[in-house]
Short mmCIF file of C-alpha atoms in Angstrom, two decimals:
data_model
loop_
_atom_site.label_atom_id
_atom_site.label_comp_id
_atom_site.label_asym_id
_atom_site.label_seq_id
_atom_site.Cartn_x
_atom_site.Cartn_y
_atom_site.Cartn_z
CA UNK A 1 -9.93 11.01 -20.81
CA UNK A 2 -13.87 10.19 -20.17
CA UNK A 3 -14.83 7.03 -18.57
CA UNK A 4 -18.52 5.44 -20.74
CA UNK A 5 -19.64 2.79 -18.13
CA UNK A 6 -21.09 -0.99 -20.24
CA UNK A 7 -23.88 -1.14 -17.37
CA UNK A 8 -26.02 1.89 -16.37
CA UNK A 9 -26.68 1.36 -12.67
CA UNK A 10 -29.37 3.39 -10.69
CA UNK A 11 -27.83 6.09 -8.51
CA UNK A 12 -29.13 4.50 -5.15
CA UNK A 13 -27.03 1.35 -6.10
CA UNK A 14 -23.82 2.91 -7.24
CA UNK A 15 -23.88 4.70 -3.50
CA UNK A 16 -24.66 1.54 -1.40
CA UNK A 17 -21.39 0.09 -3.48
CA UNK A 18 -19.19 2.98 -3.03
CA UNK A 19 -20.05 3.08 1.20
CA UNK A 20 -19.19 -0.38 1.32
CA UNK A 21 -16.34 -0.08 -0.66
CA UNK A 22 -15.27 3.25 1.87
CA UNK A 23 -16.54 1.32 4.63
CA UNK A 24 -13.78 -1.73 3.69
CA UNK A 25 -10.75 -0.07 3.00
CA UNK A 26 -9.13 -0.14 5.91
CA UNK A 27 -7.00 3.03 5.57
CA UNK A 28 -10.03 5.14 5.31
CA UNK A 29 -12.05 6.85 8.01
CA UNK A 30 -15.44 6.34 6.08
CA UNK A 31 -17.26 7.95 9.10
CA UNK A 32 -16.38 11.40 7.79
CA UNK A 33 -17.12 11.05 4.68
CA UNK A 34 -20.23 11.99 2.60
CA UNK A 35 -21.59 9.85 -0.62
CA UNK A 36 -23.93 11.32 -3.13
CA UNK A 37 -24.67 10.33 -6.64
CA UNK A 38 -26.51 11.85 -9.35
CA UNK A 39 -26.94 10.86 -13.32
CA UNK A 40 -23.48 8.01 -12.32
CA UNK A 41 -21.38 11.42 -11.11
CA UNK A 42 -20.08 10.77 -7.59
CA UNK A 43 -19.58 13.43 -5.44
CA UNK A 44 -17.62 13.15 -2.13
CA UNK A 45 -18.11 15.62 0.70
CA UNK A 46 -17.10 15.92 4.42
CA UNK A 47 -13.49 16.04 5.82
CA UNK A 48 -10.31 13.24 5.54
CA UNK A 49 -6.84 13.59 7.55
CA UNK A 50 -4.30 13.61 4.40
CA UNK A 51 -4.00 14.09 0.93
CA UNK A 52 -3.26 10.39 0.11
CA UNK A 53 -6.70 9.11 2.62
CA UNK A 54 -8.69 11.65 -0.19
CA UNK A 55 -6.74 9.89 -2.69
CA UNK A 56 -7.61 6.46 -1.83
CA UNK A 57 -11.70 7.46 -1.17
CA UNK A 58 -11.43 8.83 -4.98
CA UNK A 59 -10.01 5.76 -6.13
CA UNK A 60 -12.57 3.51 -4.08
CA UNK A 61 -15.42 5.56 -5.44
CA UNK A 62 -14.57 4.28 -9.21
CA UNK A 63 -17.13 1.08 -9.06
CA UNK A 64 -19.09 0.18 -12.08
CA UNK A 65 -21.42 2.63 -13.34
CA UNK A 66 -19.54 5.58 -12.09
CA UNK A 67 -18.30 8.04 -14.98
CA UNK A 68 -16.47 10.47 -12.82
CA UNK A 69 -15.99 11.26 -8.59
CA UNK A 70 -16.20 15.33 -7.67
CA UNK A 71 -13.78 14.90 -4.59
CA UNK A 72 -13.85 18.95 -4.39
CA UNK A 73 -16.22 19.46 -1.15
CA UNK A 74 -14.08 16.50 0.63
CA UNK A 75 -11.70 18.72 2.05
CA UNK A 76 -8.28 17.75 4.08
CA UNK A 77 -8.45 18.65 7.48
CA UNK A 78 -6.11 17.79 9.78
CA UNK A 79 -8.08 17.68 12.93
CA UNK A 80 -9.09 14.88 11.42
CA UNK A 81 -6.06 12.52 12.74
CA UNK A 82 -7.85 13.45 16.25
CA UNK A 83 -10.83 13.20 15.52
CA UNK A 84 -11.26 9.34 13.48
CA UNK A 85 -14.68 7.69 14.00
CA UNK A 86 -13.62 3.85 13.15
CA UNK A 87 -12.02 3.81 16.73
CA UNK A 88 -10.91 0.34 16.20
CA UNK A 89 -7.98 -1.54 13.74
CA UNK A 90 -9.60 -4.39 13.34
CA UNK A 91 -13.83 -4.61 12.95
CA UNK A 92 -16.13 -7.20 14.46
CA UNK A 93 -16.88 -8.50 10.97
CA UNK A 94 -16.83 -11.97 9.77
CA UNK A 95 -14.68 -14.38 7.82
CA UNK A 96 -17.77 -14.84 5.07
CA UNK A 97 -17.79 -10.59 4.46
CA UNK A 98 -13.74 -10.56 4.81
CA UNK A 99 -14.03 -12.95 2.40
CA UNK A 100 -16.52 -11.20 0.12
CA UNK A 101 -14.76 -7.75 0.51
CA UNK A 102 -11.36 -9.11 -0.78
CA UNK A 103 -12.94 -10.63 -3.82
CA UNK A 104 -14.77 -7.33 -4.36
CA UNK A 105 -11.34 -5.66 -3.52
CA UNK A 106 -9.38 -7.92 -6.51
CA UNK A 107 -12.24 -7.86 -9.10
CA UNK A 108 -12.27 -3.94 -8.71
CA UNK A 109 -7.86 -3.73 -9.41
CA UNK A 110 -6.40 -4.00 -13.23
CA UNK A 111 -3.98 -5.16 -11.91
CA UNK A 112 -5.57 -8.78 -10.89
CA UNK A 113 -9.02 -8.82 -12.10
CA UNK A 114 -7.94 -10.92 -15.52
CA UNK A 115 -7.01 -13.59 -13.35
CA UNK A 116 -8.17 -16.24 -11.22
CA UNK A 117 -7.21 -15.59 -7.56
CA UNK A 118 -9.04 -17.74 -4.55
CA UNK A 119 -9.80 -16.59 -1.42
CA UNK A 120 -9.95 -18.41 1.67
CA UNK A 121 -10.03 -16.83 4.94
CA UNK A 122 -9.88 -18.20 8.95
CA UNK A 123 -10.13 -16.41 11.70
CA UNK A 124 -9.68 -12.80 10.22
CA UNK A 125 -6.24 -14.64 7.85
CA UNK A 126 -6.55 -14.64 4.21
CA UNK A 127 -5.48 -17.29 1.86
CA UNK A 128 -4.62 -16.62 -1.59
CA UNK A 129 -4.20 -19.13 -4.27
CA UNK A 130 -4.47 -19.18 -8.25
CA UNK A 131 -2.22 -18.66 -10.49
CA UNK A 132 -0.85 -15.59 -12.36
CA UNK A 133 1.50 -14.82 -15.11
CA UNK A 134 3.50 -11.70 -13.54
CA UNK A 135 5.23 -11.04 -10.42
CA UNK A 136 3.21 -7.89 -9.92
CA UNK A 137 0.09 -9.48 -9.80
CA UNK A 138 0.78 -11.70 -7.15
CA UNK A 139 1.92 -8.48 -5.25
CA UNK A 140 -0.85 -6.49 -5.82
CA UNK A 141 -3.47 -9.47 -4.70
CA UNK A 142 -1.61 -9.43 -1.29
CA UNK A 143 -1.82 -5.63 -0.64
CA UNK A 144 -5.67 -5.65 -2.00
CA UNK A 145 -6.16 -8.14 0.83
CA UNK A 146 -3.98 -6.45 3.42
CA UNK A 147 -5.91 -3.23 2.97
CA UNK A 148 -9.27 -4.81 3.99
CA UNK A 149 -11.17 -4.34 7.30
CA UNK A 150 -10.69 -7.41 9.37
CA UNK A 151 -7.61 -8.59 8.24
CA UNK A 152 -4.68 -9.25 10.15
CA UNK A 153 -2.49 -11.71 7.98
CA UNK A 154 -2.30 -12.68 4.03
CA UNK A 155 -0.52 -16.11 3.34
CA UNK A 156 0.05 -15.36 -0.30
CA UNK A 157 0.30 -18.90 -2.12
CA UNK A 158 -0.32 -17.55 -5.73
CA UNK A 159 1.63 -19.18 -8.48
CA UNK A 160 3.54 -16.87 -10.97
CA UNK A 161 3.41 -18.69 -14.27
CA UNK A 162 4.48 -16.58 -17.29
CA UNK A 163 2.40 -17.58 -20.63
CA UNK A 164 5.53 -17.83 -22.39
CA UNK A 165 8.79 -19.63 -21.31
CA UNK A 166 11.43 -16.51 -20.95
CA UNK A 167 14.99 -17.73 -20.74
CA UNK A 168 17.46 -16.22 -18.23
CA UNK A 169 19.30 -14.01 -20.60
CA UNK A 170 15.97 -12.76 -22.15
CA UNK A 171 14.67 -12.23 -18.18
CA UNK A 172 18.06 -10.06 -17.98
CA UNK A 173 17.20 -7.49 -20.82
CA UNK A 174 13.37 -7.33 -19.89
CA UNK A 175 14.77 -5.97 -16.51
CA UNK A 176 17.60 -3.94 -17.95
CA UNK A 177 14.81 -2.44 -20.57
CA UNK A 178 12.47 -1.79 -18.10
CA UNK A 179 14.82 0.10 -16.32
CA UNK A 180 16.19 1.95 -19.16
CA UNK A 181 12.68 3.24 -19.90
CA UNK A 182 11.62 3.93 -16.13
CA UNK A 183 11.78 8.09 -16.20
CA UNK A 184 12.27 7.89 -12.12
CA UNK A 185 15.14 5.65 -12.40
CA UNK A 186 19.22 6.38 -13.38
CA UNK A 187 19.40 2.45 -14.96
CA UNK A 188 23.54 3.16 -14.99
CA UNK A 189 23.42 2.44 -11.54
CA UNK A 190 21.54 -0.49 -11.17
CA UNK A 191 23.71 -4.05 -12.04
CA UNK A 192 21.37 -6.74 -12.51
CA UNK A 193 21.89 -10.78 -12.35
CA UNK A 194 19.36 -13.57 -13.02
CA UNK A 195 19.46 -17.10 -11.80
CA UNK A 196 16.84 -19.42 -11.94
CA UNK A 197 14.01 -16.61 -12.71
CA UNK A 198 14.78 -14.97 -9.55
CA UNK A 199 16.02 -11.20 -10.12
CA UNK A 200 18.39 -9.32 -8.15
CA UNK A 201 19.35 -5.61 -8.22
CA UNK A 202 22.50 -4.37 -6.70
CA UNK A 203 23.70 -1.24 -6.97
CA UNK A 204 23.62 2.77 -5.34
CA UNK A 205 20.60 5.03 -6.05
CA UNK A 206 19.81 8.47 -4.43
CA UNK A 207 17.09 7.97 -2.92
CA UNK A 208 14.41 5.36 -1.10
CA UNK A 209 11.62 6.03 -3.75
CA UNK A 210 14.15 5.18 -7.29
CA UNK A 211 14.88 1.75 -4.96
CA UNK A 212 11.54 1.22 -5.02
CA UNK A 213 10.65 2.08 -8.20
CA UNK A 214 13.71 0.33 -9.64
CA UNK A 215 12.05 -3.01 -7.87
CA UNK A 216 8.80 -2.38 -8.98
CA UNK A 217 9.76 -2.41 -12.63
CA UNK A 218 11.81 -5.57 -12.00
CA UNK A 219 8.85 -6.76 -10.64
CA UNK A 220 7.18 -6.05 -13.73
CA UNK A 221 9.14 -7.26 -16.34
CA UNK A 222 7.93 -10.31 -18.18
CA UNK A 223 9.88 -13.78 -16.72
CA UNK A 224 10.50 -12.59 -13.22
CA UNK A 225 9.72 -15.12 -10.61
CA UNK A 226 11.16 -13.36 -7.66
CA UNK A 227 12.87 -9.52 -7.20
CA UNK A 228 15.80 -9.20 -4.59
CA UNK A 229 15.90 -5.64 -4.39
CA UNK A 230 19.76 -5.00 -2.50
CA UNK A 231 19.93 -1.64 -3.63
CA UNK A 232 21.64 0.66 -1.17
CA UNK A 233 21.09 4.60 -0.79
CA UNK A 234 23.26 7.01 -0.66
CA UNK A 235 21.73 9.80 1.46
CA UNK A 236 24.96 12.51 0.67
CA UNK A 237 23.72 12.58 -3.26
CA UNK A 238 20.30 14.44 -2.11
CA UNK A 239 19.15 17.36 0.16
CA UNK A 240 15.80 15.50 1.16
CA UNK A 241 14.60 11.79 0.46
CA UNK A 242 11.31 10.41 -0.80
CA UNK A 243 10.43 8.14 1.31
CA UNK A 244 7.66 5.88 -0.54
CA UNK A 245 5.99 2.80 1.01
CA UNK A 246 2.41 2.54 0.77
CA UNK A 247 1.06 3.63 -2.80
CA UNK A 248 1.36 3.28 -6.09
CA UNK A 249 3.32 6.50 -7.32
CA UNK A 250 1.97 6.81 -10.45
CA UNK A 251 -1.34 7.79 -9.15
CA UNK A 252 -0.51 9.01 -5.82
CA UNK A 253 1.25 11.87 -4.08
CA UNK A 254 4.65 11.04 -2.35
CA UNK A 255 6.16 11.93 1.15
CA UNK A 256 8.63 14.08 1.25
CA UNK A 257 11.12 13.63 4.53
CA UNK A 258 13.86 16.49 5.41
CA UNK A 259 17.40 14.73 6.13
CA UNK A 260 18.12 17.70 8.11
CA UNK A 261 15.17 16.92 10.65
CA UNK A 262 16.31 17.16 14.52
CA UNK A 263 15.97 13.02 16.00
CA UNK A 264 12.92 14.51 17.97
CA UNK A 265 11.41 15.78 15.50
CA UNK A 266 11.98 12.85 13.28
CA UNK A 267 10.31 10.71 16.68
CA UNK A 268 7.47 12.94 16.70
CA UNK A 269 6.45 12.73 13.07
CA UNK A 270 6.88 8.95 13.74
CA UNK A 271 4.35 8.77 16.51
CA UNK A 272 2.03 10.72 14.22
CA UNK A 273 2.52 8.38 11.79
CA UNK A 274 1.33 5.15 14.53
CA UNK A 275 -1.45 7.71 15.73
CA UNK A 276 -3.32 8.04 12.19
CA UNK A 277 -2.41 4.41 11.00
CA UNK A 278 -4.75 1.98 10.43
CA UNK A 279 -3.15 -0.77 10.96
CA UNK A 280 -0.79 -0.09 14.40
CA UNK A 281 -2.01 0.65 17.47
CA UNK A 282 -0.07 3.57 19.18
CA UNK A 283 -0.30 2.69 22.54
CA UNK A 284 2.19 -0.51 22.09
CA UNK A 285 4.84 1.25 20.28
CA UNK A 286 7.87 3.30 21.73
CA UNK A 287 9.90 5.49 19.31
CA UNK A 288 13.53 6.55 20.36
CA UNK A 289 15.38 8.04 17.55
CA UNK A 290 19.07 8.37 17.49
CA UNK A 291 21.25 10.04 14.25
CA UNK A 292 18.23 9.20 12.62
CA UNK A 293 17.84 5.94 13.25
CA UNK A 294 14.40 4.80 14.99
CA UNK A 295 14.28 1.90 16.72
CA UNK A 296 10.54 0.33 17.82
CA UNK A 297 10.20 -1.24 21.08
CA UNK A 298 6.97 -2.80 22.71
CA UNK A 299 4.84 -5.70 21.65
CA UNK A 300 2.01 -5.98 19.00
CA UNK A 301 -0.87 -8.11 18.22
CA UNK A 302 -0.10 -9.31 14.46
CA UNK A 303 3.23 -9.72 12.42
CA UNK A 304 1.41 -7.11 9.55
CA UNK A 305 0.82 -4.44 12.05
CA UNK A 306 4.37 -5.22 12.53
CA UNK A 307 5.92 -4.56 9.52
CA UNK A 308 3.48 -1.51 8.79
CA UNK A 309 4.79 0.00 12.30
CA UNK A 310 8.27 -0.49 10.22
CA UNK A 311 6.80 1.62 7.40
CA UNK A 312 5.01 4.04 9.25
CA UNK A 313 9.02 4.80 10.81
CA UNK A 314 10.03 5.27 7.49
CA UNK A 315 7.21 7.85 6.35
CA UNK A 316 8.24 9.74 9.74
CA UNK A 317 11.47 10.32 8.35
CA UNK A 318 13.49 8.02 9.83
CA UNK A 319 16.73 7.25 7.71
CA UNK A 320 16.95 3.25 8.98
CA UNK A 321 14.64 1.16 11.22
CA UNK A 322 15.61 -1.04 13.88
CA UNK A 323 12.29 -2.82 14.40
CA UNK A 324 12.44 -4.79 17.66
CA UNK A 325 8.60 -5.48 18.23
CA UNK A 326 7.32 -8.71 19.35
CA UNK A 327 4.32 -10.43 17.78
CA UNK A 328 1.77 -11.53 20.72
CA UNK A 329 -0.15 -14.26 19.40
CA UNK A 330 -2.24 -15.07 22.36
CA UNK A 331 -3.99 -11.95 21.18
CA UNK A 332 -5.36 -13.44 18.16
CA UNK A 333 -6.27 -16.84 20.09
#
């Protein structure tokens, strides 16, 4: 598939845009990465710490005017982790670029640039309002805004209004035929009930990543309101898990986590996790793992670097999370 760009943009443009739009996404480490364009061909050089961090720069480096990214000479090196140049989570920027970068950040995703979002943001916290017609809009407007420099918080106050009024029997097949068609998904196992819009999937799947990608195309289907995803997982049906939090998987590589993995090693791979994370800062986080569970002690600045420090236990292989952070405010103040 070739990309024709409407507007043909001079080279020293397209490379500003694609910096900035580096410089903004919060889980990359721009500062080791390299920006060239010639004739609208990006080409991205220097060194990232993961697969998925190349991943996201490629995807960043799509704004208008480019017709294809060469990510070849950016190479994945893991003395990266150590080595990160944007030493700190949250940049001395203000709430006018926040602003700016998150409206850059929506008009640049599919998934919400045919609607009308608003931004507001105060103090580094981002208000979105509008209205949309699908759940998964709404969704992907909050992690577009989460992912930005600067940001600590999204109050997300969009309105889901479908364009046509689905009834709650008709919201019950959309789900059932979404899940019927999902390839990743084993839709026998899934029972689904509707009340008042709101959607919610009980069930047993075999792994973390069908729950999530049995929510995600409830979340989808046309009528839904709300998704209450109560599916449990039952870890005997699999020799490994996929473990998927952060990305879409469609376009994205997945983690793979061993079940067999020893508790310590399952706490180191978490604290590797908190090291390279954008979002968490290491130093107030304690990790003790026990049969697999990890439970997170220690106090943190924001209630998002919270819940990603819940996450980040996840992608380290942990099989549940006992999250028992506490959210310092004063920090913020």
């Amino acid at each position: 598939m070739s990309v024709n760009p409407d507007v043909v943009r001079p080279d020293n443009e397209i490379r500003e845009e694609v910096e900035d739009a580096l410089q903004w996404d919060a889980r990359v480490d721009d500062g080791l990465i390299e920006v060239s364009v010639n004739d609208g061909i990006v080409t991205l050089g220097g060194s990232v710490g993961s697969l998925y961090e190349k991943s996201l720069a490629t995807a960043d480096a799509y704004v208008t005017g480019v017709s294809s990214v060469v990510n070849d000479p950016l190479t994945v090196e893991w003395w990266a982790r150590d080595q990160m140049i944007r030493k700190q989570m949250y940049a001395d920027v203000t709430d006018a670029e926040i602003e700016d970068a998150v409206k850059d950040a929506l008009l640049y995703d599919p998934r919400v640039a045919s609607f009308n979002v608003n931004v507001a943001v105060d103090n580094g916290e981002v208000m979105l309002t509008g209205n949309v017609d699908n759940l998964k809009a709404k969704k992907a407007a909050a992690q577009d805004a989460s992912n930005t420099v600067g940001v600590w918080n999204v109050e997300n106050q969009i309105n889901v209004q479908p364009v046509d009024e689905v009834s709650q029997s008709e919201l019950t097949t959309n789900v059932k035929n979404a899940l019927e068609r999902d390839p990743y998904v084993e839709a026998s196992e899934v029972d689904v009930a509707v009340s008042d819009s709101m959607v919610t999937l009980t069930g047993v799947v075999d792994s973390y990543f069908e729950k999530w990608q049995a929510g995600d195309a409830a979340i989808r289907a046309r009528g839904a309101l709300a998704v209450d995803n109560n599916l449990t997982v039952d870890y005997e049906q699999l020799a490994y898990e996929v473990y998927f939090y952060d990305w879409d998987p469609t376009v994205y590589d997945y983690d793979y986590a061993i079940a067999s993995k020893t508790d310590a090693e399952i706490a180191e791979d978490i604290g590797d996790e908190l090291y390279w994370s954008a979002f968490v800062d290491r130093e107030e986080v304690t990790v003790a793992v026990d049969n697999g569970v990890a439970t997170l002690t220690g106090n943190v600045d924001t209630w998002n670097e919270r819940n990603q420090a819940t996450e980040e236990a996840y992608e380290g292989g942990a099989m549940s999370v006992i999250n028992q952070l506490d959210v310092d405010y004063d920090i913020q103040s």
